[in-house]
Amino acid sequence: MEADATDPDDLRELDEEVTRAVARIYRRFRAERAEGELGDAALSALGHLHRHGPTSLGALSEHEKVTPASMSQTVNRLTSLALAARTPDPDDGRRVLFILTEEGHTLAAASREQRHRWFRERLAGLSVADREVLRRAASILEAIADD
């Protein structure tokens, strides 16, 4: 018999199961990287710059939910490795934007592809029915995230 969706114990159990599964897949996904690759914070900032283009320190800090001082260390590492560069904001010459270098774009794209290749290989091993369940679950999780 199907559990009542408003049963607090059932909701608590579902909450724990989904949270645990999402957290585990997220950790595993982030762990799929080349030996010696940048750490999580630097890769995340690199990915943001790759997807969104020039970004201020404040916007990067806000997006990553870290302090500006912490993000400053991260972007300093990226610039010291010649993966990112500082450039004046064309709309406000007092502000600095961070942009990726060609090497930074290449690394961001390769890192993303490696992670997604690992995940696609796992998805390919599932039945069509299980992939459809995941497609539906992804849609539901997106809706919850947007709520």
PDB file of C-alpha atoms in Angstrom:
ATOM      1  CA  MET A   1       0.000   0.000   0.000  1.00  0.00           C
ATOM      2  CA  GLU A   2       1.281   3.464  -0.932  1.00  0.00           C
ATOM      3  CA  ALA A   3       2.224   5.744   1.966  1.00  0.00           C
ATOM      4  CA  ASP A   4       0.262   8.930   2.543  1.00  0.00           C
ATOM      5  CA  ALA A   5       2.371  11.766   1.083  1.00  0.00           C
ATOM      6  CA  THR A   6       1.512  13.985   4.034  1.00  0.00           C
ATOM      7  CA  ASP A   7       2.664  11.461   6.655  1.00  0.00           C
ATOM      8  CA  PRO A   8       5.486  13.274   8.531  1.00  0.00           C
ATOM      9  CA  ASP A   9       7.459  10.047   9.058  1.00  0.00           C
ATOM     10  CA  ASP A  10       7.210   9.191   5.354  1.00  0.00           C
ATOM     11  CA  LEU A  11       8.289  12.708   4.361  1.00  0.00           C
ATOM     12  CA  ARG A  12      11.217  12.589   6.819  1.00  0.00           C
ATOM     13  CA  GLU A  13      12.348   9.245   5.389  1.00  0.00           C
ATOM     14  CA  LEU A  14      12.030  10.464   1.789  1.00  0.00           C
ATOM     15  CA  ASP A  15      13.874  13.666   2.691  1.00  0.00           C
ATOM     16  CA  GLU A  16      16.773  11.672   4.146  1.00  0.00           C
ATOM     17  CA  GLU A  17      16.936   9.224   1.219  1.00  0.00           C
ATOM     18  CA  VAL A  18      16.918  11.903  -1.473  1.00  0.00           C
ATOM     19  CA  THR A  19      19.316  14.182   0.410  1.00  0.00           C
ATOM     20  CA  ARG A  20      21.763  11.331   1.002  1.00  0.00           C
ATOM     21  CA  ALA A  21      21.615  10.176  -2.640  1.00  0.00           C
ATOM     22  CA  VAL A  22      22.043  13.679  -4.068  1.00  0.00           C
ATOM     23  CA  ALA A  23      24.947  14.424  -1.717  1.00  0.00           C
ATOM     24  CA  ARG A  24      26.711  11.150  -2.575  1.00  0.00           C
ATOM     25  CA  ILE A  25      26.358  11.590  -6.330  1.00  0.00           C
ATOM     26  CA  TYR A  26      27.526  15.207  -6.027  1.00  0.00           C
ATOM     27  CA  ARG A  27      30.631  14.182  -4.049  1.00  0.00           C
ATOM     28  CA  ARG A  28      31.388  11.386  -6.495  1.00  0.00           C
ATOM     29  CA  PHE A  29      30.879  13.675  -9.474  1.00  0.00           C
ATOM     30  CA  ARG A  30      33.272  16.245  -8.018  1.00  0.00           C
ATOM     31  CA  ALA A  31      35.817  13.529  -7.201  1.00  0.00           C
ATOM     32  CA  GLU A  32      36.037  12.546 -10.871  1.00  0.00           C
ATOM     33  CA  ARG A  33      38.995  14.646 -11.878  1.00  0.00           C
ATOM     34  CA  ALA A  34      42.465  14.249 -13.252  1.00  0.00           C
ATOM     35  CA  GLU A  35      45.358  13.677 -10.867  1.00  0.00           C
ATOM     36  CA  GLY A  36      46.833  16.986  -9.718  1.00  0.00           C
ATOM     37  CA  GLU A  37      43.851  18.981 -10.954  1.00  0.00           C
ATOM     38  CA  LEU A  38      42.774  22.083  -9.064  1.00  0.00           C
ATOM     39  CA  GLY A  39      40.781  21.823  -5.857  1.00  0.00           C
ATOM     40  CA  ASP A  40      37.019  22.205  -5.613  1.00  0.00           C
ATOM     41  CA  ALA A  41      36.974  25.968  -4.991  1.00  0.00           C
ATOM     42  CA  ALA A  42      39.299  26.776  -7.883  1.00  0.00           C
ATOM     43  CA  LEU A  43      37.503  24.391 -10.243  1.00  0.00           C
ATOM     44  CA  SER A  44      34.162  25.862  -9.306  1.00  0.00           C
ATOM     45  CA  ALA A  45      35.363  29.431  -9.932  1.00  0.00           C
ATOM     46  CA  LEU A  46      36.994  28.295 -13.178  1.00  0.00           C
ATOM     47  CA  GLY A  47      33.737  26.686 -14.278  1.00  0.00           C
ATOM     48  CA  HIS A  48      31.731  29.797 -13.416  1.00  0.00           C
ATOM     49  CA  LEU A  49      34.070  32.024 -15.424  1.00  0.00           C
ATOM     50  CA  HIS A  50      33.963  29.538 -18.310  1.00  0.00           C
ATOM     51  CA  ARG A  51      30.156  29.542 -18.405  1.00  0.00           C
ATOM     52  CA  HIS A  52      29.418  33.181 -17.520  1.00  0.00           C
ATOM     53  CA  GLY A  53      32.413  35.150 -18.738  1.00  0.00           C
ATOM     54  CA  PRO A  54      34.053  38.117 -16.995  1.00  0.00           C
ATOM     55  CA  THR A  55      32.966  38.340 -13.368  1.00  0.00           C
ATOM     56  CA  SER A  56      33.834  40.568 -10.424  1.00  0.00           C
ATOM     57  CA  LEU A  57      35.298  39.218  -7.200  1.00  0.00           C
ATOM     58  CA  GLY A  58      32.099  40.136  -5.359  1.00  0.00           C
ATOM     59  CA  ALA A  59      29.888  38.297  -7.842  1.00  0.00           C
ATOM     60  CA  LEU A  60      32.136  35.223  -7.699  1.00  0.00           C
ATOM     61  CA  SER A  61      32.081  35.318  -3.890  1.00  0.00           C
ATOM     62  CA  GLU A  62      28.319  35.605  -3.846  1.00  0.00           C
ATOM     63  CA  HIS A  63      27.852  32.810  -6.366  1.00  0.00           C
ATOM     64  CA  GLU A  64      30.159  30.466  -4.468  1.00  0.00           C
ATOM     65  CA  LYS A  65      28.781  31.520  -1.058  1.00  0.00           C
ATOM     66  CA  VAL A  66      32.244  32.369   0.305  1.00  0.00           C
ATOM     67  CA  THR A  67      33.813  35.512   1.696  1.00  0.00           C
ATOM     68  CA  PRO A  68      35.553  37.912  -0.688  1.00  0.00           C
ATOM     69  CA  ALA A  69      38.838  37.163   1.136  1.00  0.00           C
ATOM     70  CA  SER A  70      38.452  33.459   0.435  1.00  0.00           C
ATOM     71  CA  MET A  71      37.552  34.092  -3.202  1.00  0.00           C
ATOM     72  CA  SER A  72      40.507  36.438  -3.492  1.00  0.00           C
ATOM     73  CA  GLN A  73      42.820  33.542  -2.575  1.00  0.00           C
ATOM     74  CA  THR A  74      41.106  31.351  -5.166  1.00  0.00           C
ATOM     75  CA  VAL A  75      41.374  33.843  -8.019  1.00  0.00           C
ATOM     76  CA  ASN A  76      44.956  34.671  -7.030  1.00  0.00           C
ATOM     77  CA  ARG A  77      45.758  30.984  -7.482  1.00  0.00           C
ATOM     78  CA  LEU A  78      44.029  30.933 -10.872  1.00  0.00           C
ATOM     79  CA  THR A  79      45.877  34.041 -12.023  1.00  0.00           C
ATOM     80  CA  SER A  80      49.242  32.761 -10.737  1.00  0.00           C
ATOM     81  CA  LEU A  81      48.695  29.605 -12.811  1.00  0.00           C
ATOM     82  CA  ALA A  82      47.830  31.760 -15.861  1.00  0.00           C
ATOM     83  CA  LEU A  83      44.331  30.242 -15.976  1.00  0.00           C
ATOM     84  CA  ALA A  84      42.642  33.598 -15.328  1.00  0.00           C
ATOM     85  CA  ALA A  85      43.545  37.255 -15.665  1.00  0.00           C
ATOM     86  CA  ARG A  86      42.391  40.541 -14.217  1.00  0.00           C
ATOM     87  CA  THR A  87      40.874  43.125 -16.541  1.00  0.00           C
ATOM     88  CA  PRO A  88      39.256  46.522 -15.930  1.00  0.00           C
ATOM     89  CA  ASP A  89      35.458  46.561 -15.928  1.00  0.00           C
ATOM     90  CA  PRO A  90      34.458  48.430 -19.110  1.00  0.00           C
ATOM     91  CA  ASP A  91      31.444  49.908 -17.270  1.00  0.00           C
ATOM     92  CA  ASP A  92      33.340  50.962 -14.144  1.00  0.00           C
ATOM     93  CA  GLY A  93      37.090  51.468 -14.451  1.00  0.00           C
ATOM     94  CA  ARG A  94      37.481  51.254 -10.662  1.00  0.00           C
ATOM     95  CA  ARG A  95      36.319  47.623 -10.668  1.00  0.00           C
ATOM     96  CA  VAL A  96      38.294  44.575 -11.740  1.00  0.00           C
ATOM     97  CA  LEU A  97      36.803  41.629 -13.568  1.00  0.00           C
ATOM     98  CA  PHE A  98      38.279  38.169 -13.803  1.00  0.00           C
ATOM     99  CA  ILE A  99      38.397  36.444 -17.159  1.00  0.00           C
ATOM    100  CA  LEU A 100      39.713  33.070 -18.210  1.00  0.00           C
ATOM    101  CA  THR A 101      42.756  32.751 -20.377  1.00  0.00           C
ATOM    102  CA  GLU A 102      42.722  30.348 -23.307  1.00  0.00           C
ATOM    103  CA  GLU A 103      44.428  27.783 -21.057  1.00  0.00           C
ATOM    104  CA  GLY A 104      41.760  28.367 -18.406  1.00  0.00           C
ATOM    105  CA  HIS A 105      38.958  27.764 -20.904  1.00  0.00           C
ATOM    106  CA  THR A 106      40.691  24.604 -22.130  1.00  0.00           C
ATOM    107  CA  LEU A 107      41.116  23.242 -18.593  1.00  0.00           C
ATOM    108  CA  ALA A 108      37.525  24.115 -17.604  1.00  0.00           C
ATOM    109  CA  ALA A 109      36.108  22.369 -20.676  1.00  0.00           C
ATOM    110  CA  ALA A 110      38.325  19.286 -20.233  1.00  0.00           C
ATOM    111  CA  SER A 111      37.471  18.999 -16.540  1.00  0.00           C
ATOM    112  CA  ARG A 112      33.754  19.293 -17.232  1.00  0.00           C
ATOM    113  CA  GLU A 113      33.941  16.726 -20.027  1.00  0.00           C
ATOM    114  CA  GLN A 114      35.785  14.231 -17.813  1.00  0.00           C
ATOM    115  CA  ARG A 115      33.117  14.439 -15.118  1.00  0.00           C
ATOM    116  CA  HIS A 116      30.249  14.205 -17.567  1.00  0.00           C
ATOM    117  CA  ARG A 117      31.862  11.295 -19.413  1.00  0.00           C
ATOM    118  CA  TRP A 118      32.037   9.383 -16.117  1.00  0.00           C
ATOM    119  CA  PHE A 119      28.361  10.116 -15.453  1.00  0.00           C
ATOM    120  CA  ARG A 120      27.213   9.242 -19.002  1.00  0.00           C
ATOM    121  CA  GLU A 121      29.011   5.899 -18.705  1.00  0.00           C
ATOM    122  CA  ARG A 122      27.034   5.166 -15.544  1.00  0.00           C
ATOM    123  CA  LEU A 123      23.775   6.248 -17.175  1.00  0.00           C
ATOM    124  CA  ALA A 124      24.483   4.035 -20.206  1.00  0.00           C
ATOM    125  CA  GLY A 125      24.641   1.028 -17.878  1.00  0.00           C
ATOM    126  CA  LEU A 126      21.067   1.590 -16.699  1.00  0.00           C
ATOM    127  CA  SER A 127      17.939   0.185 -18.262  1.00  0.00           C
ATOM    128  CA  VAL A 128      15.776   2.444 -20.403  1.00  0.00           C
ATOM    129  CA  ALA A 129      13.135   2.319 -17.662  1.00  0.00           C
ATOM    130  CA  ASP A 130      15.630   3.427 -14.985  1.00  0.00           C
ATOM    131  CA  ARG A 131      16.857   6.276 -17.210  1.00  0.00           C
ATOM    132  CA  GLU A 132      13.248   7.434 -17.606  1.00  0.00           C
ATOM    133  CA  VAL A 133      12.812   7.372 -13.817  1.00  0.00           C
ATOM    134  CA  LEU A 134      15.940   9.534 -13.485  1.00  0.00           C
ATOM    135  CA  ARG A 135      14.694  11.896 -16.195  1.00  0.00           C
ATOM    136  CA  ARG A 136      11.438  12.355 -14.253  1.00  0.00           C
ATOM    137  CA  ALA A 137      13.296  12.692 -10.928  1.00  0.00           C
ATOM    138  CA  ALA A 138      15.596  15.342 -12.450  1.00  0.00           C
ATOM    139  CA  SER A 139      12.557  17.302 -13.590  1.00  0.00           C
ATOM    140  CA  ILE A 140      11.000  17.098 -10.131  1.00  0.00           C
ATOM    141  CA  LEU A 141      14.250  18.137  -8.398  1.00  0.00           C
ATOM    142  CA  GLU A 142      14.579  21.109 -10.791  1.00  0.00           C
ATOM    143  CA  ALA A 143      11.042  22.183  -9.918  1.00  0.00           C
ATOM    144  CA  ILE A 144      11.793  21.901  -6.199  1.00  0.00           C
ATOM    145  CA  ALA A 145      15.000  23.933  -6.646  1.00  0.00           C
ATOM    146  CA  ASP A 146      13.115  26.639  -8.554  1.00  0.00           C
ATOM    147  CA  ASP A 147      10.332  26.836  -5.956  1.00  0.00           C
TER     148      ASP A 147
END
